[in-house]
Amino acid sequence: MILYKSPGEIESLERSNALVLRILDALEAMVAPGVSTADLDRESEELTRKAGARPAFKGYRGFPGSLCASINEEVIHGIPSKKRVLKEGDIVSLDFGVVLDGYYGDSARTVAVGKIPEESRRLLAVTREALEKGLAQAQVGLRLSDIGFAIQSHVEQAGFSVVREFVGHGIGTSLHEDPQVPNYGTPGGGPLLKEGLVLAVEPMVNQGSPEVRIQSDGWTAVTVDGLPSAHFERCVAITSSGPRLLGSSSGRG
Ligand code: MG
Ligand code: MG
């Protein structure tokens, strides 16, 4: 069942997402060779508690961390660890969520560790652009699959591939609400987009083939071909005046 949010609920989601973006900014600033994903996880949780919120992912279906930190060929759901130390040339996807006053925020970005290969730079740029193309389709009167079509088209034109196994989602007083938001599709299909719908749009883009598998820890999704993967996510409210990117009051676009 799709839940449509009132203007007041959208303001609550604005605040939870602004907190997520501020924390991601702080984590991004920490990213450097020698920093472990456990260091990033600890900082994310501390900042969340200080803000009077709680981490959304910790304990979610038993996930052990507050942050999902996925390095290079890891697509999503990387478990933070002291043993996973960032090194020059890596890319690391930081996926983070909070619950603030009962409302969820959820965002992700992939960050370069020092100087990275040109093809990794292009992967990050194309994935970020694909997210923007998808968000631009979050318009009253369009249909859900227009978002996935815009993302998939941009990614494939660039010679990369979109992951099928993981999708975006509605968000509100639950982390994952209906509808699912695939990062692929044909135009003009699925539910009509209506005012008050709030979606987390989150393309996961592989440099090589789209196939992924889950590692033996039961969480970490990795590319089957071992090539890098990137992930960018933002929440958007569909309003009569167009897509409203949530969390923008943090000063981040
Ligand atoms: Mg997320
Ligand atoms: Mg999400």
PDB file of C-alpha atoms and ligand atoms in Angstrom:
ATOM      1  CA  MET A   1       0.000   0.000   0.000  1.00  0.00           C
ATOM      2  CA  ILE A   2       1.379   3.399  -0.976  1.00  0.00           C
ATOM      3  CA  LEU A   3       1.180   6.035   1.773  1.00  0.00           C
ATOM      4  CA  TYR A   4       0.966   9.676   0.683  1.00  0.00           C
ATOM      5  CA  LYS A   5       2.483  12.229   3.056  1.00  0.00           C
ATOM      6  CA  SER A   6       0.950  15.453   4.322  1.00  0.00           C
ATOM      7  CA  PRO A   7       2.948  18.711   4.057  1.00  0.00           C
ATOM      8  CA  GLY A   8       3.730  18.369   7.795  1.00  0.00           C
ATOM      9  CA  GLU A   9       5.103  14.858   7.309  1.00  0.00           C
ATOM     10  CA  ILE A  10       7.218  16.072   4.398  1.00  0.00           C
ATOM     11  CA  GLU A  11       8.753  18.679   6.746  1.00  0.00           C
ATOM     12  CA  SER A  12       9.569  15.885   9.210  1.00  0.00           C
ATOM     13  CA  LEU A  13      11.211  13.916   6.391  1.00  0.00           C
ATOM     14  CA  GLU A  14      13.104  17.065   5.391  1.00  0.00           C
ATOM     15  CA  ARG A  15      14.600  17.226   8.899  1.00  0.00           C
ATOM     16  CA  SER A  16      15.553  13.531   9.075  1.00  0.00           C
ATOM     17  CA  ASN A  17      17.141  13.689   5.628  1.00  0.00           C
ATOM     18  CA  ALA A  18      18.996  16.931   6.441  1.00  0.00           C
ATOM     19  CA  LEU A  19      20.547  15.142   9.415  1.00  0.00           C
ATOM     20  CA  VAL A  20      21.588  12.229   7.196  1.00  0.00           C
ATOM     21  CA  LEU A  21      23.229  14.587   4.694  1.00  0.00           C
ATOM     22  CA  ARG A  22      25.086  16.488   7.416  1.00  0.00           C
ATOM     23  CA  ILE A  23      26.439  13.225   8.817  1.00  0.00           C
ATOM     24  CA  LEU A  24      27.419  11.977   5.364  1.00  0.00           C
ATOM     25  CA  ASP A  25      29.281  15.272   4.832  1.00  0.00           C
ATOM     26  CA  ALA A  26      31.208  14.640   8.064  1.00  0.00           C
ATOM     27  CA  LEU A  27      31.995  11.040   7.060  1.00  0.00           C
ATOM     28  CA  GLU A  28      33.065  12.095   3.575  1.00  0.00           C
ATOM     29  CA  ALA A  29      35.486  14.577   5.140  1.00  0.00           C
ATOM     30  CA  MET A  30      36.997  11.717   7.202  1.00  0.00           C
ATOM     31  CA  VAL A  31      37.579   9.443   4.217  1.00  0.00           C
ATOM     32  CA  ALA A  32      41.325   9.016   3.679  1.00  0.00           C
ATOM     33  CA  PRO A  33      43.887   6.243   3.368  1.00  0.00           C
ATOM     34  CA  GLY A  34      44.332   4.505   6.749  1.00  0.00           C
ATOM     35  CA  VAL A  35      40.770   5.123   7.998  1.00  0.00           C
ATOM     36  CA  SER A  36      38.760   1.971   8.675  1.00  0.00           C
ATOM     37  CA  THR A  37      35.084   1.483   7.948  1.00  0.00           C
ATOM     38  CA  ALA A  38      34.647   0.862  11.696  1.00  0.00           C
ATOM     39  CA  ASP A  39      35.984   4.408  12.327  1.00  0.00           C
ATOM     40  CA  LEU A  40      33.332   5.806   9.962  1.00  0.00           C
ATOM     41  CA  ASP A  41      30.627   3.684  11.557  1.00  0.00           C
ATOM     42  CA  ARG A  42      31.488   4.860  15.084  1.00  0.00           C
ATOM     43  CA  GLU A  43      31.450   8.507  14.017  1.00  0.00           C
ATOM     44  CA  SER A  44      28.107   8.097  12.231  1.00  0.00           C
ATOM     45  CA  GLU A  45      26.489   6.646  15.330  1.00  0.00           C
ATOM     46  CA  GLU A  46      27.942   9.289  17.673  1.00  0.00           C
ATOM     47  CA  LEU A  47      26.745  12.150  15.491  1.00  0.00           C
ATOM     48  CA  THR A  48      23.306  10.568  15.223  1.00  0.00           C
ATOM     49  CA  ARG A  49      22.879  10.113  18.981  1.00  0.00           C
ATOM     50  CA  LYS A  50      24.120  13.663  19.626  1.00  0.00           C
ATOM     51  CA  ALA A  51      21.385  14.949  17.329  1.00  0.00           C
ATOM     52  CA  GLY A  52      18.732  13.082  19.314  1.00  0.00           C
ATOM     53  CA  ALA A  53      18.127  10.541  16.562  1.00  0.00           C
ATOM     54  CA  ARG A  54      18.921   6.856  16.182  1.00  0.00           C
ATOM     55  CA  PRO A  55      20.682   4.995  13.378  1.00  0.00           C
ATOM     56  CA  ALA A  56      18.123   3.410  11.057  1.00  0.00           C
ATOM     57  CA  PHE A  57      20.163   0.433   9.901  1.00  0.00           C
ATOM     58  CA  LYS A  58      21.566  -0.818  13.211  1.00  0.00           C
ATOM     59  CA  GLY A  59      19.690  -3.986  14.071  1.00  0.00           C
ATOM     60  CA  TYR A  60      17.576  -3.779  10.910  1.00  0.00           C
ATOM     61  CA  ARG A  61      17.051  -7.485  10.116  1.00  0.00           C
ATOM     62  CA  GLY A  62      20.114  -7.976  12.320  1.00  0.00           C
ATOM     63  CA  PHE A  63      22.506  -5.641  10.464  1.00  0.00           C
ATOM     64  CA  PRO A  64      25.388  -5.059  12.908  1.00  0.00           C
ATOM     65  CA  GLY A  65      26.456  -1.519  11.922  1.00  0.00           C
ATOM     66  CA  SER A  66      24.974   1.974  11.796  1.00  0.00           C
ATOM     67  CA  LEU A  67      26.589   2.600   8.404  1.00  0.00           C
ATOM     68  CA  CYS A  68      26.802   0.450   5.297  1.00  0.00           C
ATOM     69  CA  ALA A  69      30.335   0.901   3.952  1.00  0.00           C
ATOM     70  CA  SER A  70      31.073  -0.889   0.685  1.00  0.00           C
ATOM     71  CA  ILE A  71      34.528  -0.745  -0.899  1.00  0.00           C
ATOM     72  CA  ASN A  72      35.309  -1.123  -4.636  1.00  0.00           C
ATOM     73  CA  GLU A  73      33.552  -4.302  -5.929  1.00  0.00           C
ATOM     74  CA  GLU A  74      31.225  -4.273  -2.918  1.00  0.00           C
ATOM     75  CA  VAL A  75      27.883  -2.919  -4.141  1.00  0.00           C
ATOM     76  CA  ILE A  76      25.924  -2.369  -0.928  1.00  0.00           C
ATOM     77  CA  HIS A  77      25.470  -3.606   2.648  1.00  0.00           C
ATOM     78  CA  GLY A  78      29.180  -3.735   3.498  1.00  0.00           C
ATOM     79  CA  ILE A  79      29.558  -4.402   7.234  1.00  0.00           C
ATOM     80  CA  PRO A  80      31.844  -1.894   8.990  1.00  0.00           C
ATOM     81  CA  SER A  81      35.049  -3.471  10.272  1.00  0.00           C
ATOM     82  CA  LYS A  82      38.354  -2.449  11.867  1.00  0.00           C
ATOM     83  CA  LYS A  83      39.965  -4.764   9.333  1.00  0.00           C
ATOM     84  CA  ARG A  84      38.604  -2.852   6.357  1.00  0.00           C
ATOM     85  CA  VAL A  85      41.089  -0.013   6.032  1.00  0.00           C
ATOM     86  CA  LEU A  86      40.741   2.412   3.134  1.00  0.00           C
ATOM     87  CA  LYS A  87      43.670   2.831   0.785  1.00  0.00           C
ATOM     88  CA  GLU A  88      44.597   5.286  -1.931  1.00  0.00           C
ATOM     89  CA  GLY A  89      42.694   4.545  -5.156  1.00  0.00           C
ATOM     90  CA  ASP A  90      39.687   2.862  -3.479  1.00  0.00           C
ATOM     91  CA  ILE A  91      36.122   4.012  -3.834  1.00  0.00           C
ATOM     92  CA  VAL A  92      33.844   3.618  -0.820  1.00  0.00           C
ATOM     93  CA  SER A  93      30.055   3.753  -0.855  1.00  0.00           C
ATOM     94  CA  LEU A  94      28.598   5.249   2.325  1.00  0.00           C
ATOM     95  CA  ASP A  95      24.917   4.419   2.787  1.00  0.00           C
ATOM     96  CA  PHE A  96      23.389   5.905   5.924  1.00  0.00           C
ATOM     97  CA  GLY A  97      19.989   6.363   7.519  1.00  0.00           C
ATOM     98  CA  VAL A  98      18.458   7.780  10.700  1.00  0.00           C
ATOM     99  CA  VAL A  99      15.131   7.922  12.482  1.00  0.00           C
ATOM    100  CA  LEU A 100      14.384  11.394  13.838  1.00  0.00           C
ATOM    101  CA  ASP A 101      11.092  11.997  15.658  1.00  0.00           C
ATOM    102  CA  GLY A 102       9.687   8.862  14.045  1.00  0.00           C
ATOM    103  CA  TYR A 103      10.602   9.743  10.452  1.00  0.00           C
ATOM    104  CA  TYR A 104      13.333   8.084   8.406  1.00  0.00           C
ATOM    105  CA  GLY A 105      16.081   9.620   6.327  1.00  0.00           C
ATOM    106  CA  ASP A 106      18.198   7.599   3.891  1.00  0.00           C
ATOM    107  CA  SER A 107      20.990   8.661   1.559  1.00  0.00           C
ATOM    108  CA  ALA A 108      24.121   7.256  -0.016  1.00  0.00           C
ATOM    109  CA  ARG A 109      27.125   8.475  -1.912  1.00  0.00           C
ATOM    110  CA  THR A 110      30.317   6.923  -3.239  1.00  0.00           C
ATOM    111  CA  VAL A 111      33.505   8.706  -2.295  1.00  0.00           C
ATOM    112  CA  ALA A 112      37.035   8.574  -3.753  1.00  0.00           C
ATOM    113  CA  VAL A 113      39.908   7.679  -1.439  1.00  0.00           C
ATOM    114  CA  GLY A 114      42.724   9.963  -2.576  1.00  0.00           C
ATOM    115  CA  LYS A 115      43.494   9.755  -6.276  1.00  0.00           C
ATOM    116  CA  ILE A 116      41.408   7.153  -8.103  1.00  0.00           C
ATOM    117  CA  PRO A 117      41.607   5.696 -11.629  1.00  0.00           C
ATOM    118  CA  GLU A 118      39.949   7.679 -14.415  1.00  0.00           C
ATOM    119  CA  GLU A 119      37.373   4.905 -15.008  1.00  0.00           C
ATOM    120  CA  SER A 120      36.360   5.026 -11.333  1.00  0.00           C
ATOM    121  CA  ARG A 121      35.950   8.792 -11.560  1.00  0.00           C
ATOM    122  CA  ARG A 122      33.689   8.325 -14.566  1.00  0.00           C
ATOM    123  CA  LEU A 123      31.696   5.625 -12.733  1.00  0.00           C
ATOM    124  CA  LEU A 124      31.042   8.000  -9.825  1.00  0.00           C
ATOM    125  CA  ALA A 125      30.057  10.864 -12.144  1.00  0.00           C
ATOM    126  CA  VAL A 126      27.707   8.723 -14.250  1.00  0.00           C
ATOM    127  CA  THR A 127      26.008   7.231 -11.173  1.00  0.00           C
ATOM    128  CA  ARG A 128      25.485  10.688  -9.643  1.00  0.00           C
ATOM    129  CA  GLU A 129      24.093  11.962 -12.943  1.00  0.00           C
ATOM    130  CA  ALA A 130      21.816   8.902 -13.221  1.00  0.00           C
ATOM    131  CA  LEU A 131      20.397   9.708  -9.788  1.00  0.00           C
ATOM    132  CA  GLU A 132      19.733  13.302 -10.894  1.00  0.00           C
ATOM    133  CA  LYS A 133      18.025  12.064 -14.090  1.00  0.00           C
ATOM    134  CA  GLY A 134      15.843   9.737 -12.021  1.00  0.00           C
ATOM    135  CA  LEU A 135      14.938  12.422  -9.479  1.00  0.00           C
ATOM    136  CA  ALA A 136      13.939  14.783 -12.298  1.00  0.00           C
ATOM    137  CA  GLN A 137      11.206  12.289 -13.253  1.00  0.00           C
ATOM    138  CA  ALA A 138       9.611  12.506  -9.787  1.00  0.00           C
ATOM    139  CA  GLN A 139       6.760  14.600 -11.170  1.00  0.00           C
ATOM    140  CA  VAL A 140       3.008  14.557 -10.674  1.00  0.00           C
ATOM    141  CA  GLY A 141       1.454  12.794 -13.669  1.00  0.00           C
ATOM    142  CA  LEU A 142       4.459  10.693 -14.676  1.00  0.00           C
ATOM    143  CA  ARG A 143       4.696   7.016 -13.793  1.00  0.00           C
ATOM    144  CA  LEU A 144       7.055   5.146 -11.514  1.00  0.00           C
ATOM    145  CA  SER A 145       8.920   3.350 -14.293  1.00  0.00           C
ATOM    146  CA  ASP A 146       9.832   6.695 -15.879  1.00  0.00           C
ATOM    147  CA  ILE A 147      12.338   7.051 -13.026  1.00  0.00           C
ATOM    148  CA  GLY A 148      13.994   3.690 -13.667  1.00  0.00           C
ATOM    149  CA  PHE A 149      13.977   4.222 -17.416  1.00  0.00           C
ATOM    150  CA  ALA A 150      15.800   7.566 -17.057  1.00  0.00           C
ATOM    151  CA  ILE A 151      18.412   5.982 -14.779  1.00  0.00           C
ATOM    152  CA  GLN A 152      18.986   2.889 -16.917  1.00  0.00           C
ATOM    153  CA  SER A 153      19.218   4.886 -20.153  1.00  0.00           C
ATOM    154  CA  HIS A 154      21.859   7.220 -18.773  1.00  0.00           C
ATOM    155  CA  VAL A 155      23.919   4.393 -17.273  1.00  0.00           C
ATOM    156  CA  GLU A 156      23.854   2.167 -20.337  1.00  0.00           C
ATOM    157  CA  GLN A 157      24.671   5.037 -22.711  1.00  0.00           C
ATOM    158  CA  ALA A 158      27.828   5.479 -20.637  1.00  0.00           C
ATOM    159  CA  GLY A 159      28.713   1.777 -21.059  1.00  0.00           C
ATOM    160  CA  PHE A 160      27.973   0.766 -17.456  1.00  0.00           C
ATOM    161  CA  SER A 161      25.199  -1.451 -16.047  1.00  0.00           C
ATOM    162  CA  VAL A 162      22.490  -1.145 -13.389  1.00  0.00           C
ATOM    163  CA  VAL A 163      22.039  -3.664 -10.583  1.00  0.00           C
ATOM    164  CA  ARG A 164      18.598  -5.326 -10.671  1.00  0.00           C
ATOM    165  CA  GLU A 165      18.558  -7.125  -7.307  1.00  0.00           C
ATOM    166  CA  PHE A 166      18.335  -3.993  -5.151  1.00  0.00           C
ATOM    167  CA  VAL A 167      15.921  -1.124  -5.660  1.00  0.00           C
ATOM    168  CA  GLY A 168      14.809   2.198  -4.219  1.00  0.00           C
ATOM    169  CA  HIS A 169      11.695   2.491  -2.086  1.00  0.00           C
ATOM    170  CA  GLY A 170       9.029   4.607  -0.510  1.00  0.00           C
ATOM    171  CA  ILE A 171      10.056   6.072   2.853  1.00  0.00           C
ATOM    172  CA  GLY A 172       8.245   7.642   5.798  1.00  0.00           C
ATOM    173  CA  THR A 173       7.645   6.251   9.280  1.00  0.00           C
ATOM    174  CA  SER A 174       9.187   3.021   7.949  1.00  0.00           C
ATOM    175  CA  LEU A 175      12.546   2.711   6.216  1.00  0.00           C
ATOM    176  CA  HIS A 176      11.147   0.705   3.329  1.00  0.00           C
ATOM    177  CA  GLU A 177       7.620   1.455   2.179  1.00  0.00           C
ATOM    178  CA  ASP A 178       5.820   0.749  -1.078  1.00  0.00           C
ATOM    179  CA  PRO A 179       6.446   1.189  -3.900  1.00  0.00           C
ATOM    180  CA  GLN A 180       9.733  -0.435  -4.865  1.00  0.00           C
ATOM    181  CA  VAL A 181      11.678   1.835  -7.219  1.00  0.00           C
ATOM    182  CA  PRO A 182      13.732  -0.215  -9.716  1.00  0.00           C
ATOM    183  CA  ASN A 183      16.671   1.435 -11.444  1.00  0.00           C
ATOM    184  CA  TYR A 184      15.571   0.057 -14.806  1.00  0.00           C
ATOM    185  CA  GLY A 185      12.396  -0.231 -16.811  1.00  0.00           C
ATOM    186  CA  THR A 186      10.400   0.901 -19.792  1.00  0.00           C
ATOM    187  CA  PRO A 187       8.696   4.308 -19.754  1.00  0.00           C
ATOM    188  CA  GLY A 188       5.080   4.929 -18.778  1.00  0.00           C
ATOM    189  CA  GLY A 189       4.547   1.929 -16.469  1.00  0.00           C
ATOM    190  CA  GLY A 190       3.723   1.333 -12.825  1.00  0.00           C
ATOM    191  CA  PRO A 191       1.809   3.547 -10.405  1.00  0.00           C
ATOM    192  CA  LEU A 192       0.969   7.125 -11.327  1.00  0.00           C
ATOM    193  CA  LEU A 193       3.132   9.565  -9.364  1.00  0.00           C
ATOM    194  CA  LYS A 194       0.963  11.698  -7.099  1.00  0.00           C
ATOM    195  CA  GLU A 195       1.489  14.580  -4.739  1.00  0.00           C
ATOM    196  CA  GLY A 196       2.704  13.436  -1.314  1.00  0.00           C
ATOM    197  CA  LEU A 197       4.613  10.390  -2.528  1.00  0.00           C
ATOM    198  CA  VAL A 198       8.119  10.297  -1.017  1.00  0.00           C
ATOM    199  CA  LEU A 199      10.703   8.047  -2.612  1.00  0.00           C
ATOM    200  CA  ALA A 200      14.295   7.044  -1.931  1.00  0.00           C
ATOM    201  CA  VAL A 201      15.865   6.814  -5.395  1.00  0.00           C
ATOM    202  CA  GLU A 202      19.138   4.902  -5.347  1.00  0.00           C
ATOM    203  CA  PRO A 203      20.928   3.713  -8.469  1.00  0.00           C
ATOM    204  CA  MET A 204      23.626   1.093  -7.966  1.00  0.00           C
ATOM    205  CA  VAL A 205      25.851   1.077 -11.028  1.00  0.00           C
ATOM    206  CA  ASN A 206      28.475  -1.512 -11.983  1.00  0.00           C
ATOM    207  CA  GLN A 207      31.482  -0.727 -14.131  1.00  0.00           C
ATOM    208  CA  GLY A 208      31.195  -4.173 -15.739  1.00  0.00           C
ATOM    209  CA  SER A 209      28.331  -6.660 -15.806  1.00  0.00           C
ATOM    210  CA  PRO A 210      25.214  -6.167 -13.669  1.00  0.00           C
ATOM    211  CA  GLU A 211      25.450  -9.503 -11.816  1.00  0.00           C
ATOM    212  CA  VAL A 212      25.930  -9.464  -8.064  1.00  0.00           C
ATOM    213  CA  ARG A 213      26.206 -12.126  -5.371  1.00  0.00           C
ATOM    214  CA  ILE A 214      25.997 -12.058  -1.589  1.00  0.00           C
ATOM    215  CA  GLN A 215      29.130 -12.901   0.382  1.00  0.00           C
ATOM    216  CA  SER A 216      29.241 -15.523   3.144  1.00  0.00           C
ATOM    217  CA  ASP A 217      28.615 -12.848   5.830  1.00  0.00           C
ATOM    218  CA  GLY A 218      25.013 -12.898   4.567  1.00  0.00           C
ATOM    219  CA  TRP A 219      25.025  -9.153   3.831  1.00  0.00           C
ATOM    220  CA  THR A 220      27.711  -7.791   1.552  1.00  0.00           C
ATOM    221  CA  ALA A 221      26.660  -7.700  -2.107  1.00  0.00           C
ATOM    222  CA  VAL A 222      29.619  -7.795  -4.498  1.00  0.00           C
ATOM    223  CA  THR A 223      29.940  -7.716  -8.268  1.00  0.00           C
ATOM    224  CA  VAL A 224      30.418 -11.176  -9.778  1.00  0.00           C
ATOM    225  CA  ASP A 225      33.130  -9.895 -12.148  1.00  0.00           C
ATOM    226  CA  GLY A 226      35.004  -8.125  -9.333  1.00  0.00           C
ATOM    227  CA  LEU A 227      34.835  -4.714 -11.022  1.00  0.00           C
ATOM    228  CA  PRO A 228      33.881  -1.603  -8.990  1.00  0.00           C
ATOM    229  CA  SER A 229      30.346  -0.462  -8.246  1.00  0.00           C
ATOM    230  CA  ALA A 230      28.932   2.922  -7.170  1.00  0.00           C
ATOM    231  CA  HIS A 231      25.791   3.951  -5.275  1.00  0.00           C
ATOM    232  CA  PHE A 232      24.104   7.329  -4.886  1.00  0.00           C
ATOM    233  CA  GLU A 233      20.792   7.859  -3.092  1.00  0.00           C
ATOM    234  CA  ARG A 234      18.515  10.773  -2.208  1.00  0.00           C
ATOM    235  CA  CYS A 235      14.957  11.071  -0.996  1.00  0.00           C
ATOM    236  CA  VAL A 236      12.512  13.138  -3.014  1.00  0.00           C
ATOM    237  CA  ALA A 237       8.968  14.327  -2.354  1.00  0.00           C
ATOM    238  CA  ILE A 238       6.609  14.646  -5.284  1.00  0.00           C
ATOM    239  CA  THR A 239       4.898  18.034  -5.027  1.00  0.00           C
ATOM    240  CA  SER A 240       2.636  20.100  -7.264  1.00  0.00           C
ATOM    241  CA  SER A 241       5.606  22.369  -7.949  1.00  0.00           C
ATOM    242  CA  GLY A 242       7.931  19.517  -8.969  1.00  0.00           C
ATOM    243  CA  PRO A 243      10.445  17.205  -7.314  1.00  0.00           C
ATOM    244  CA  ARG A 244      11.497  18.410  -3.854  1.00  0.00           C
ATOM    245  CA  LEU A 245      14.859  17.014  -2.837  1.00  0.00           C
ATOM    246  CA  LEU A 246      14.735  16.283   0.872  1.00  0.00           C
ATOM    247  CA  GLY A 247      17.531  17.353   3.161  1.00  0.00           C
ATOM    248  CA  SER A 248      18.380  20.434   1.117  1.00  0.00           C
ATOM    249  CA  SER A 249      18.128  22.585   4.254  1.00  0.00           C
ATOM    250  CA  SER A 250      21.478  21.018   5.254  1.00  0.00           C
ATOM    251  CA  GLY A 251      22.969  23.290   2.610  1.00  0.00           C
ATOM    252  CA  ARG A 252      23.539  20.410   0.254  1.00  0.00           C
ATOM    253  CA  GLY A 253      21.556  20.991  -2.973  1.00  0.00           C
TER     254      GLY A 253
HETATM  255 MG    MG B   1      20.291   3.927   1.785  1.00  0.00          MG
HETATM  256 MG    MG B   2      17.408   3.262   0.613  1.00  0.00          MG
END
